[in-house]
Structures are given as C-alpha cells and as structure tokens.
PDB file of C-alpha atoms in Angstrom:
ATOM      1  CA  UNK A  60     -36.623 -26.109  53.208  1.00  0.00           C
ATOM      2  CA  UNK A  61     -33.966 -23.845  53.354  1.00  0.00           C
ATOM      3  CA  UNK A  62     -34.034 -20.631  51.571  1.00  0.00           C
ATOM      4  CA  UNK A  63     -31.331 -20.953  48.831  1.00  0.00           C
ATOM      5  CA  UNK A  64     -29.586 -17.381  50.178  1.00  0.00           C
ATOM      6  CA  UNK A  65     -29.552 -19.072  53.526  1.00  0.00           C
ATOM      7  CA  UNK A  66     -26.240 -18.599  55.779  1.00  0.00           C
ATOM      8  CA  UNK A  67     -24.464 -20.566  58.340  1.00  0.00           C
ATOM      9  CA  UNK A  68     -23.799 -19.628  62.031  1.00  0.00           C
ATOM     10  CA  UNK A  69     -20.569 -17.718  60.588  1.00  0.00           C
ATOM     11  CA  UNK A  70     -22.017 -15.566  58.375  1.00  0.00           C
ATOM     12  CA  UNK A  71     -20.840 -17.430  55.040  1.00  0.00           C
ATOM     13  CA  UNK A  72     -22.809 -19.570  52.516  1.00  0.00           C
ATOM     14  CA  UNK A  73     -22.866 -22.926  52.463  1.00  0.00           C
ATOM     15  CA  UNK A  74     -21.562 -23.710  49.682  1.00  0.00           C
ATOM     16  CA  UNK A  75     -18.490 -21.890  51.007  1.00  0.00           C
ATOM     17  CA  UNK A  76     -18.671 -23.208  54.386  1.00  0.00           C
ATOM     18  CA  UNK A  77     -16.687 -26.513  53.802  1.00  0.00           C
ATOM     19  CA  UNK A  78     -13.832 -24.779  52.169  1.00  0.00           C
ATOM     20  CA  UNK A  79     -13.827 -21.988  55.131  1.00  0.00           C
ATOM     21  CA  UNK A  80     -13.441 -25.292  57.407  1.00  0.00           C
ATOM     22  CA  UNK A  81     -10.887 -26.615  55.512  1.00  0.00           C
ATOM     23  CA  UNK A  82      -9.031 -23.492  55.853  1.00  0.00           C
ATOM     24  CA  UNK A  83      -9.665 -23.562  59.356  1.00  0.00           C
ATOM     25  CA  UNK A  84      -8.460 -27.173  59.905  1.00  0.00           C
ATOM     26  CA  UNK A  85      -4.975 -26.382  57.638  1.00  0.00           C
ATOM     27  CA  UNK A  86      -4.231 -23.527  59.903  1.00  0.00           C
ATOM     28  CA  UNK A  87      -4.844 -25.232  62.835  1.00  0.00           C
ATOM     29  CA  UNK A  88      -2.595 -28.035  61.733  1.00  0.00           C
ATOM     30  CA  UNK A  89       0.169 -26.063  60.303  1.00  0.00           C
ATOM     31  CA  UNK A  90       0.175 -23.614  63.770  1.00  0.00           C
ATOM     32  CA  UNK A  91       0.209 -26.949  65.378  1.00  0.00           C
ATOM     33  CA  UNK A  92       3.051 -28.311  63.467  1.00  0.00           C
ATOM     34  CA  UNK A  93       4.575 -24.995  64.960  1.00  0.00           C
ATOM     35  CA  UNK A  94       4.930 -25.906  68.772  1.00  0.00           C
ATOM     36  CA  UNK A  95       8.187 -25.802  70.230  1.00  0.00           C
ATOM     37  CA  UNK A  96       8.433 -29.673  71.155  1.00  0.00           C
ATOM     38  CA  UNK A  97       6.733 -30.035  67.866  1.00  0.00           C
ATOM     39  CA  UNK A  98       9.459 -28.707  65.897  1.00  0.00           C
ATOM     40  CA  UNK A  99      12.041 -30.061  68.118  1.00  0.00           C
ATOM     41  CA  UNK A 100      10.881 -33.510  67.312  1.00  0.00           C
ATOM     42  CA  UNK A 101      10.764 -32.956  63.198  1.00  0.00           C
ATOM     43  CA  UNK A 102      14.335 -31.391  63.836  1.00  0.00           C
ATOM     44  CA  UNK A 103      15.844 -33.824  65.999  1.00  0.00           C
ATOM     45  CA  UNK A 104      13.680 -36.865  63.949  1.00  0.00           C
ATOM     46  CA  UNK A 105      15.272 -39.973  62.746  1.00  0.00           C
ATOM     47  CA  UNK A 106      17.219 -39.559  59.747  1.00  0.00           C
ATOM     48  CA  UNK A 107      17.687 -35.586  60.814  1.00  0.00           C
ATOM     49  CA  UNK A 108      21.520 -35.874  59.723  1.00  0.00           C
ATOM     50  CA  UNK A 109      20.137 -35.876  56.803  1.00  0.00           C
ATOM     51  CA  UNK A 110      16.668 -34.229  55.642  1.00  0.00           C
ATOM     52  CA  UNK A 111      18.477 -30.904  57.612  1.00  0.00           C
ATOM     53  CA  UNK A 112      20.979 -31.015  55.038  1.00  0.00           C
ATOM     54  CA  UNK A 113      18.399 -29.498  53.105  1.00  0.00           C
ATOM     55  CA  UNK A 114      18.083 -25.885  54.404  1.00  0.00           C
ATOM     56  CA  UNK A 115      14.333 -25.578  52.893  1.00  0.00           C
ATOM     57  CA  UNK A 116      13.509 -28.467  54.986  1.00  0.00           C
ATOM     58  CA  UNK A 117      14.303 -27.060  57.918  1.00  0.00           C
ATOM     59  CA  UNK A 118      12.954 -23.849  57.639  1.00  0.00           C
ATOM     60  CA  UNK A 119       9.622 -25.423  56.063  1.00  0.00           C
ATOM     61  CA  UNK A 120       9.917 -22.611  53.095  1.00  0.00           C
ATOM     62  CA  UNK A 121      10.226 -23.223  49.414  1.00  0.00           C
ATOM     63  CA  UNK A 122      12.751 -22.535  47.586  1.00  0.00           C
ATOM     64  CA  UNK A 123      11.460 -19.264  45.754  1.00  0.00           C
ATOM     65  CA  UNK A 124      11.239 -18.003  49.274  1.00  0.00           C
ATOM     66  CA  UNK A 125      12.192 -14.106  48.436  1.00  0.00           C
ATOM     67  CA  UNK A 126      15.320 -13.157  51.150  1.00  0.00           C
ATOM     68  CA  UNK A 127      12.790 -11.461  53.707  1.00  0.00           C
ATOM     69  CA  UNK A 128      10.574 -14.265  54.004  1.00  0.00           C
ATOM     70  CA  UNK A 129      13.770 -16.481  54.712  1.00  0.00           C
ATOM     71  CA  UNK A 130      14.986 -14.157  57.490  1.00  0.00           C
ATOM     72  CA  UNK A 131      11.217 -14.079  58.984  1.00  0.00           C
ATOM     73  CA  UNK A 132      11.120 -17.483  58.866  1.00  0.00           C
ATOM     74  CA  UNK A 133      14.589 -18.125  60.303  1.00  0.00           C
ATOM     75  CA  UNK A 134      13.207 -15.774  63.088  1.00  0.00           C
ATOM     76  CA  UNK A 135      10.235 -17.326  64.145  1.00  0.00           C
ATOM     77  CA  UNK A 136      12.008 -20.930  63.873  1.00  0.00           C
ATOM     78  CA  UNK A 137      15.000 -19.882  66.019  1.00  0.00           C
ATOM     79  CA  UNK A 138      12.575 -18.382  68.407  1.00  0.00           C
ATOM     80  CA  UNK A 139      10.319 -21.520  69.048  1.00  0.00           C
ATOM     81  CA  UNK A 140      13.412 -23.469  69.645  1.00  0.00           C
ATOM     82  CA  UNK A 141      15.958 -21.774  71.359  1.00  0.00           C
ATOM     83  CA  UNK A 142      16.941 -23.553  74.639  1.00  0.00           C
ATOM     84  CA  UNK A 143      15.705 -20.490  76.610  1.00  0.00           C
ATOM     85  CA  UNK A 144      12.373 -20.959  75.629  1.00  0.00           C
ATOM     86  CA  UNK A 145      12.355 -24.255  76.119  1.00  0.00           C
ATOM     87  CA  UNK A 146      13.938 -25.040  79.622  1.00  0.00           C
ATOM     88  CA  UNK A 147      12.345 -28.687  80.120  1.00  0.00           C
ATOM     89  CA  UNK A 148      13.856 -29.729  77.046  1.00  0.00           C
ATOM     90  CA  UNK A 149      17.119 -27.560  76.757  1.00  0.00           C
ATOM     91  CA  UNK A 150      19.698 -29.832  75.566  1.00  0.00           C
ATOM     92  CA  UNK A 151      17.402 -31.069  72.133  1.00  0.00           C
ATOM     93  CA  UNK A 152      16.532 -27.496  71.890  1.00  0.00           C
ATOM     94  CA  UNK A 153      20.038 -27.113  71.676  1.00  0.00           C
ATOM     95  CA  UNK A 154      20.553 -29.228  68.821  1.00  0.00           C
ATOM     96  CA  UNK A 155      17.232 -28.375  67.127  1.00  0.00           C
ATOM     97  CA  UNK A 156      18.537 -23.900  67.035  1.00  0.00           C
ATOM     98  CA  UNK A 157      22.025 -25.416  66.136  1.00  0.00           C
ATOM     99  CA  UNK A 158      20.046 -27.029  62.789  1.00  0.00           C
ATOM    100  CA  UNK A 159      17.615 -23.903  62.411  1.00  0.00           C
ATOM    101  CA  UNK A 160      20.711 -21.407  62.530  1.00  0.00           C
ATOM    102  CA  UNK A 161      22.840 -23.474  59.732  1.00  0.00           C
ATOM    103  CA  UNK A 162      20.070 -23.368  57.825  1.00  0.00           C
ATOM    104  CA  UNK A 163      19.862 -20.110  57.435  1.00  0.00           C
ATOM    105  CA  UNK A 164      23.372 -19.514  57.694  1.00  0.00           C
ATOM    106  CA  UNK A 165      23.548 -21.743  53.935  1.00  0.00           C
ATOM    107  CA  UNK A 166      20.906 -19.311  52.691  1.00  0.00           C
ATOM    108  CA  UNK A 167      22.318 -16.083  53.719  1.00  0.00           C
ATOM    109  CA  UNK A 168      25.447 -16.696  52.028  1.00  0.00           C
ATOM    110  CA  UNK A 169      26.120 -15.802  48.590  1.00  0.00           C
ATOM    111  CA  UNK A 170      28.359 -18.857  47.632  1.00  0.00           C
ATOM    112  CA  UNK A 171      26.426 -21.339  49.571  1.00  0.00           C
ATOM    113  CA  UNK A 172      23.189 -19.838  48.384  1.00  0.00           C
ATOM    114  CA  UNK A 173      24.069 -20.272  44.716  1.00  0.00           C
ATOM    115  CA  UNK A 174      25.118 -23.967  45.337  1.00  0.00           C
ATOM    116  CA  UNK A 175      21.825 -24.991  47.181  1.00  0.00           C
ATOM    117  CA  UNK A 176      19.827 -23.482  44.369  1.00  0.00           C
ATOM    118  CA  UNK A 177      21.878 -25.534  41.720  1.00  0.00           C
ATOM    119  CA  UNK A 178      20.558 -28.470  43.968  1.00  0.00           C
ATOM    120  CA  UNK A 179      17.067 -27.210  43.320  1.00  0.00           C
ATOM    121  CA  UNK A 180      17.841 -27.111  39.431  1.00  0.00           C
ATOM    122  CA  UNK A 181      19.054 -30.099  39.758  1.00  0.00           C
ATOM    123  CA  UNK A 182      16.174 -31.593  41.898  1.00  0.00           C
ATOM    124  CA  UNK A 183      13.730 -30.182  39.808  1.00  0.00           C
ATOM    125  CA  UNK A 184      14.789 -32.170  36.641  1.00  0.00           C
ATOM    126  CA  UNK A 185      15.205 -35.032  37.932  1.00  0.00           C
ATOM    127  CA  UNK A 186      11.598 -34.738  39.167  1.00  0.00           C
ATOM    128  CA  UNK A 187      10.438 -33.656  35.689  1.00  0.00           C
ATOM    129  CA  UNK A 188      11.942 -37.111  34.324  1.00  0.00           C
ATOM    130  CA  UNK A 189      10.568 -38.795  36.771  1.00  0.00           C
ATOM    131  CA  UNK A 190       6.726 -37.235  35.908  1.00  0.00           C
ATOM    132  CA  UNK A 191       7.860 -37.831  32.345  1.00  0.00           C
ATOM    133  CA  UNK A 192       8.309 -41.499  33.211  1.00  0.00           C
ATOM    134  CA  UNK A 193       4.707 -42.055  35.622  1.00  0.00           C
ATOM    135  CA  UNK A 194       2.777 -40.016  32.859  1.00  0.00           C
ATOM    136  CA  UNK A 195       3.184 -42.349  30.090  1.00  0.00           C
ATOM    137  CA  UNK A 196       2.643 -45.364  32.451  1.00  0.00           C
ATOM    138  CA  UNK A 197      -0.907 -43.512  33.729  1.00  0.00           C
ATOM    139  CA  UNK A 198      -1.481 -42.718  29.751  1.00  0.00           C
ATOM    140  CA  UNK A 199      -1.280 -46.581  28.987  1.00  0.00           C
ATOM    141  CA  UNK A 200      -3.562 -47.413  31.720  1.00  0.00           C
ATOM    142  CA  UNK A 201      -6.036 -44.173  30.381  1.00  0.00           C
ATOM    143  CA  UNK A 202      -5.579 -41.821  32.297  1.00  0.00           C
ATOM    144  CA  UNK A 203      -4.477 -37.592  31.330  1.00  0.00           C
ATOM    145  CA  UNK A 204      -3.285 -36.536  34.477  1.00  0.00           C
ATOM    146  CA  UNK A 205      -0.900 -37.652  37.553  1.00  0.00           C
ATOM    147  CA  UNK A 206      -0.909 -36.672  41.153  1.00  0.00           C
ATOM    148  CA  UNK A 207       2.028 -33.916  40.950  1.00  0.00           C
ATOM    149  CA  UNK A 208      -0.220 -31.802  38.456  1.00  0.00           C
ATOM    150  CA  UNK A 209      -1.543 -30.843  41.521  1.00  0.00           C
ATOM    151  CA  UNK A 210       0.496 -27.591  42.526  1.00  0.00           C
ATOM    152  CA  UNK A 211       0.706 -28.450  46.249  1.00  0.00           C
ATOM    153  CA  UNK A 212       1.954 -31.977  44.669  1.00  0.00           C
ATOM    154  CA  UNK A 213       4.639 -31.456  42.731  1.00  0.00           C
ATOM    155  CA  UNK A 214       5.366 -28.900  45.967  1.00  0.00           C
ATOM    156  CA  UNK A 215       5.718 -31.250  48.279  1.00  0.00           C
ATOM    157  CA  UNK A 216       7.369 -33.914  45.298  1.00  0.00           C
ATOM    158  CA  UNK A 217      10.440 -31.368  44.849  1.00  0.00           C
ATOM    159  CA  UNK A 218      10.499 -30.933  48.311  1.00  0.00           C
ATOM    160  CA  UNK A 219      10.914 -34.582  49.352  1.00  0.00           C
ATOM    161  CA  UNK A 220      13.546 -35.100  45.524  1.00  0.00           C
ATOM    162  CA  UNK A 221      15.400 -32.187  46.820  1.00  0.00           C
ATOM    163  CA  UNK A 222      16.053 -33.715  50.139  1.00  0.00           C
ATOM    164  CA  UNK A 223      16.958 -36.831  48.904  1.00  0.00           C
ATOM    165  CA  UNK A 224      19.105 -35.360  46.496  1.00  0.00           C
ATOM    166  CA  UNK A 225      20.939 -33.528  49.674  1.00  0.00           C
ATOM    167  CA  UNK A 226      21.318 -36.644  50.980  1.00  0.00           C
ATOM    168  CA  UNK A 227      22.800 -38.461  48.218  1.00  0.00           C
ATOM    169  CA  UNK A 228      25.454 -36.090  47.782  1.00  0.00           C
ATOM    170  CA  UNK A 229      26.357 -36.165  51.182  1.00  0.00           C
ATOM    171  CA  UNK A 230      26.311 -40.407  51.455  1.00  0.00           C
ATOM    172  CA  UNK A 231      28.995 -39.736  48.183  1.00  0.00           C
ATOM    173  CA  UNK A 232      30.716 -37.143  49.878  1.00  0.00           C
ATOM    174  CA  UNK A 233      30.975 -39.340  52.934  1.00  0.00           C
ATOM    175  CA  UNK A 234      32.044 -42.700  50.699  1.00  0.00           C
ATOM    176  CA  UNK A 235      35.198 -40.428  49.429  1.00  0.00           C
ATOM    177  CA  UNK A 236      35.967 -39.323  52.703  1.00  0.00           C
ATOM    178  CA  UNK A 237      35.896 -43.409  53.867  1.00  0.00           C
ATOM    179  CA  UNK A 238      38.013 -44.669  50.461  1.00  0.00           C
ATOM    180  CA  UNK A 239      40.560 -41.276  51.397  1.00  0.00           C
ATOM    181  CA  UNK A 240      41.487 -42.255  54.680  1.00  0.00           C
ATOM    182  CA  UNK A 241      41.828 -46.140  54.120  1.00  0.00           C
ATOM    183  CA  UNK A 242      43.904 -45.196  51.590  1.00  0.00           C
ATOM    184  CA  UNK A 243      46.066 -42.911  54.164  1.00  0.00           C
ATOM    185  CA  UNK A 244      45.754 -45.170  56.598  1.00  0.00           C
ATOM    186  CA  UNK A 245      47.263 -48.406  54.310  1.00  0.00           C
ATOM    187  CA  UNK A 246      49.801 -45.809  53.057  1.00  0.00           C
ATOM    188  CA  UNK A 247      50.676 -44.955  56.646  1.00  0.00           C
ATOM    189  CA  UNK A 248      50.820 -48.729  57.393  1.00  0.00           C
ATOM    190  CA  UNK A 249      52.999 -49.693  54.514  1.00  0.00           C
ATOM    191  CA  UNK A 250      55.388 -46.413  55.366  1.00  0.00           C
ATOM    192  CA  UNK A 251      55.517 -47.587  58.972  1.00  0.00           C
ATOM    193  CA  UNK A 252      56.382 -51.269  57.478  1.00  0.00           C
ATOM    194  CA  UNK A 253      59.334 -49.902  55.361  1.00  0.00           C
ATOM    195  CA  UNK A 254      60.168 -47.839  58.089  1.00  0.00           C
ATOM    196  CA  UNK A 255      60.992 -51.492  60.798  1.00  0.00           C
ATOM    197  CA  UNK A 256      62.338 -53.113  57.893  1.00  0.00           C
ATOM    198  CA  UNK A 257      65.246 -50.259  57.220  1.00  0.00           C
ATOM    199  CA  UNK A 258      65.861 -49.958  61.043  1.00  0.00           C
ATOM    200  CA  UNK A 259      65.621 -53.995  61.097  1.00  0.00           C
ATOM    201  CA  UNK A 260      68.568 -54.075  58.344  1.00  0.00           C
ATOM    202  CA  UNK A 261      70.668 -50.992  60.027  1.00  0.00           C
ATOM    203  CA  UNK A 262      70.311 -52.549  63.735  1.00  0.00           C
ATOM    204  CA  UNK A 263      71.787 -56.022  62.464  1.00  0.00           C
ATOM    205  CA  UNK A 264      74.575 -54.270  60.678  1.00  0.00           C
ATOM    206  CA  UNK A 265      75.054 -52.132  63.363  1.00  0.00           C
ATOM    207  CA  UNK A 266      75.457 -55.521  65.415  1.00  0.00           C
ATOM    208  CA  UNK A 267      77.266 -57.443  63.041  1.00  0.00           C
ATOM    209  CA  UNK A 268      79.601 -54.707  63.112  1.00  0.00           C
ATOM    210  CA  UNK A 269      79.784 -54.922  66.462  1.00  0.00           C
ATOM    211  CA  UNK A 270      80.749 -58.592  66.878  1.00  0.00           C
ATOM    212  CA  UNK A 271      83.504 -58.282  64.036  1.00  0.00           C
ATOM    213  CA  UNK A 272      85.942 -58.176  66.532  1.00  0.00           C
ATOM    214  CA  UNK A 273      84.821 -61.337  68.453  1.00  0.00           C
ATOM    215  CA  UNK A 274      84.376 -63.314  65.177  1.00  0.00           C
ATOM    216  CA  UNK A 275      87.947 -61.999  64.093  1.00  0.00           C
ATOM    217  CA  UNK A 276      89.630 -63.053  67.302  1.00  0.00           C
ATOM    218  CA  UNK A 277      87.244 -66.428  67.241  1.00  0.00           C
ATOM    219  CA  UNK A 278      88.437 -67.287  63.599  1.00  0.00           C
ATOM    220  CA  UNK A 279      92.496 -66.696  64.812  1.00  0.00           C
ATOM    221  CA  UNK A 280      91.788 -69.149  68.273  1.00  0.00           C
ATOM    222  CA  UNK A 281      90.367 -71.498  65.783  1.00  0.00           C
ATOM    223  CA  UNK A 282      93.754 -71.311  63.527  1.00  0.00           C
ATOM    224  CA  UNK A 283      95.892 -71.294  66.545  1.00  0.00           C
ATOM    225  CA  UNK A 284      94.423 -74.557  67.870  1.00  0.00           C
ATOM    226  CA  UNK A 285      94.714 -75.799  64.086  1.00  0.00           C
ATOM    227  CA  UNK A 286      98.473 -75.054  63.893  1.00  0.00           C
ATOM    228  CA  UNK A 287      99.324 -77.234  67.250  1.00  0.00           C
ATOM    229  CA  UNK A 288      97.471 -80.080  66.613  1.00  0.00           C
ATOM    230  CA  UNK A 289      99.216 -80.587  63.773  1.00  0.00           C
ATOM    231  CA  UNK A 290     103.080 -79.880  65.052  1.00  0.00           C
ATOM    232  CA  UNK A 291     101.816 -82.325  67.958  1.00  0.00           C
ATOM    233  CA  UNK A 292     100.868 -84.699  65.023  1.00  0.00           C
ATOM    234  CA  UNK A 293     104.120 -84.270  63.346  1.00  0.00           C
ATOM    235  CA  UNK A 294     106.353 -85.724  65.865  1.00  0.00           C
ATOM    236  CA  UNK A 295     105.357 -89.602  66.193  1.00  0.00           C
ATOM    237  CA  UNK A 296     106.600 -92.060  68.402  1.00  0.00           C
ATOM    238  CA  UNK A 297     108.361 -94.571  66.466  1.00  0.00           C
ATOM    239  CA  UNK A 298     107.075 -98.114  66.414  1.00  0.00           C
ATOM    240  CA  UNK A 299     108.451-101.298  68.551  1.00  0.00           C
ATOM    241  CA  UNK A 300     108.945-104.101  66.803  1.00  0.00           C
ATOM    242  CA  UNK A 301     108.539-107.319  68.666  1.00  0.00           C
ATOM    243  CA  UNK A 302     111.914-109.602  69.205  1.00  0.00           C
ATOM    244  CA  UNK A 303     111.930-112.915  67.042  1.00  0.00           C
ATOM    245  CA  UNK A 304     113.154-115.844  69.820  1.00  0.00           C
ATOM    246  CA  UNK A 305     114.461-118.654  67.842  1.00  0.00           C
TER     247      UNK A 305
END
C-alpha cells in the first residue's frame, strides 16, 4: 500500500495530480487552438460575416479585457496570421489579419469602444432574463442551480448572447439597407416613368404641331373639291320630253 504522503513521477500529490493534468490538457488545447491554420479556419469559418462582428470573438478575450491585454492580444493574433507567416495559405491569411486588425481597430477607438460595450450591457441582460427564465423551470423540476452558475459558463453564455446579439443588429441593419434601396429604386422607376410620359406628351405636340400645316392645307383641298362639285351640280341638263305621234 501506498504511503499516504506518497508522490507521483512529477513531484506532486495525487490528489493534485488530476487537476495538474487537467491543466496540462487545457493548455495544450488552448495553444493548439492557437496555430496559424488553426485560427485561420475559426476566422475564415462559416458564418464568419458574422461571429467577427463581435470584436471579443475574434480576439478570443473577454470583454473586461484591460487596454494592454487587448493590444497583446491583437499582437499575437495579427502575428499568427499575417500572410507573411503563412505563405502556403496567403490569400485566407489575408482575410483572416483583415478580421484580426478590425477587431482591434473597434476596440481602440473611443466611440466605437463605447458602442461595443453598450452591446455587452445589453448582452448581458438579456442573458440574465434568460437565466431568470431556465432557473425557475430547473426550480419546478427540483433543482437550486443551472449550468451558467458556473463562472466559465455564464463566460462562454455571454460570449455566444453577445455574438448573436452582433449579429442581429447587423441582419436589421442589413433589412433597412434592403427596404431603403427598393424604395429608391421604385422611386427611381416611377421618376423615370413620369419622365417618358412628359417627353411622350411634348414629342406628339411637337408633331402635331408639325403637321398643322398639312392638315390646314388638307382641310382647304377638301373645301375646294366641295365647292366644284356643287357648281358642277348646279347647272343640269334639262330634260327631253318624248314627242306624242297621234
């Protein structure tokens, strides 16, 4: 039997040897997650146009991320995927620095800053409702806690309601954009109609003017012929009469 003061191969007690593996594990996974086709592939993902609206996303930082963190962050990022370092693949690395830079570009301004972290307001009450909501449906059924109680939970629950809440706003955004220009373009349309039917009307006034002259001198022919046939009318022959023979 062991001795209860026993250690492991790496110096540590047991009982602290599974969480030293899990440690282990998470770094290997998140160092894996940060391989330069790795993180051209999240960037460049399906639905990219619109979980990289989300600048937190991208960067894979919360949003209490102080300033330096961001810019070290940005750094590494914009390293691992800038087409230099990644000649195979140069034109997705391309897009991939394009989505890392703007990123950072929305967090290093001061306006743009202020209006992605009104997002995360937003974002995180809507989340709160929505725990609200799945705690008194676990409470019926029992239960005292649900899943985002969990820190790295509700961590990764903001992160996915802030993205979607990025994405909403820009499907709206894109809807008024759509309902704008159909409304310019039928505007344009019904301008352009207007427009034939005004040079419609001033062409055939233009040419009815023009013929006035032919219809004038067609209407006087048509009196002149009028006025002979009836002085050659006028003058009739007068009418035999047959001799009576007795």
């Amino acid at each position: 039997m062991a001795a209860s003061g026993a250690t492991s191969s790496t110096g540590k007690p047991p009982a602290a040897l599974d969480a030293f593996l899990a440690e282990v594990k998470a770094i290997q996974k998140r160092d894996s997650v940060l391989t330069p086709s790795q993180q051209i592939d999240r960037l460049l993902r399906q639905g990219s146009m619109y979980f990289n609206l989300n600048p937190f996303e991208v960067l894979l930082i919360d949003p209490d991320t102080p300033p330096e963190q961001v810019r070290k962050a940005y750094r590494k990022l914009s390293i691992l995927v800038h087409p230099d370092k990644n000649e195979s693949d140069k034109d997705r690395a391309q897009l991939a620095f394009e989505a890392v830079h703007k990123a950072y570009k929305m967090l290093d301004d001061e306006d743009q800053r202020a209006y992605v972290l009104e997002m995360v307001e937003d974002a995180k009450a809507k989340l709160d409702m929505e725990m609200e909501e799945k705690r008194k449906v676990v409470q019926r059924q029992g239960k005292d806690s649900i899943e985002e109680d969990d820190p790295e939970k509700y961590r990764q629950a903001l992160r996915n309601t802030l993205t979607k809440l990025f994405a909403d706003v820009e499907m709206k955004k894109k809807k008024l954009e759509e309902r704008d220009q159909s409304e310019r373009k039928r505007q344009k349309e019904q301008e352009g109609a207007e427009q034939d039917k005004v040079k419609r009307q001033k062409e055939w006034k233009q040419d009815w003017d023009a013929k006035r002259n032919d219809r004038v001198d067609s209407w006087r022919t048509f009196q002149q012929k009028g006025k002979k046939r009836k002085m050659s009318g006028g003058l009739k022959p007068p009418k035999l009469k047959q001799e009576k023979r007795l």
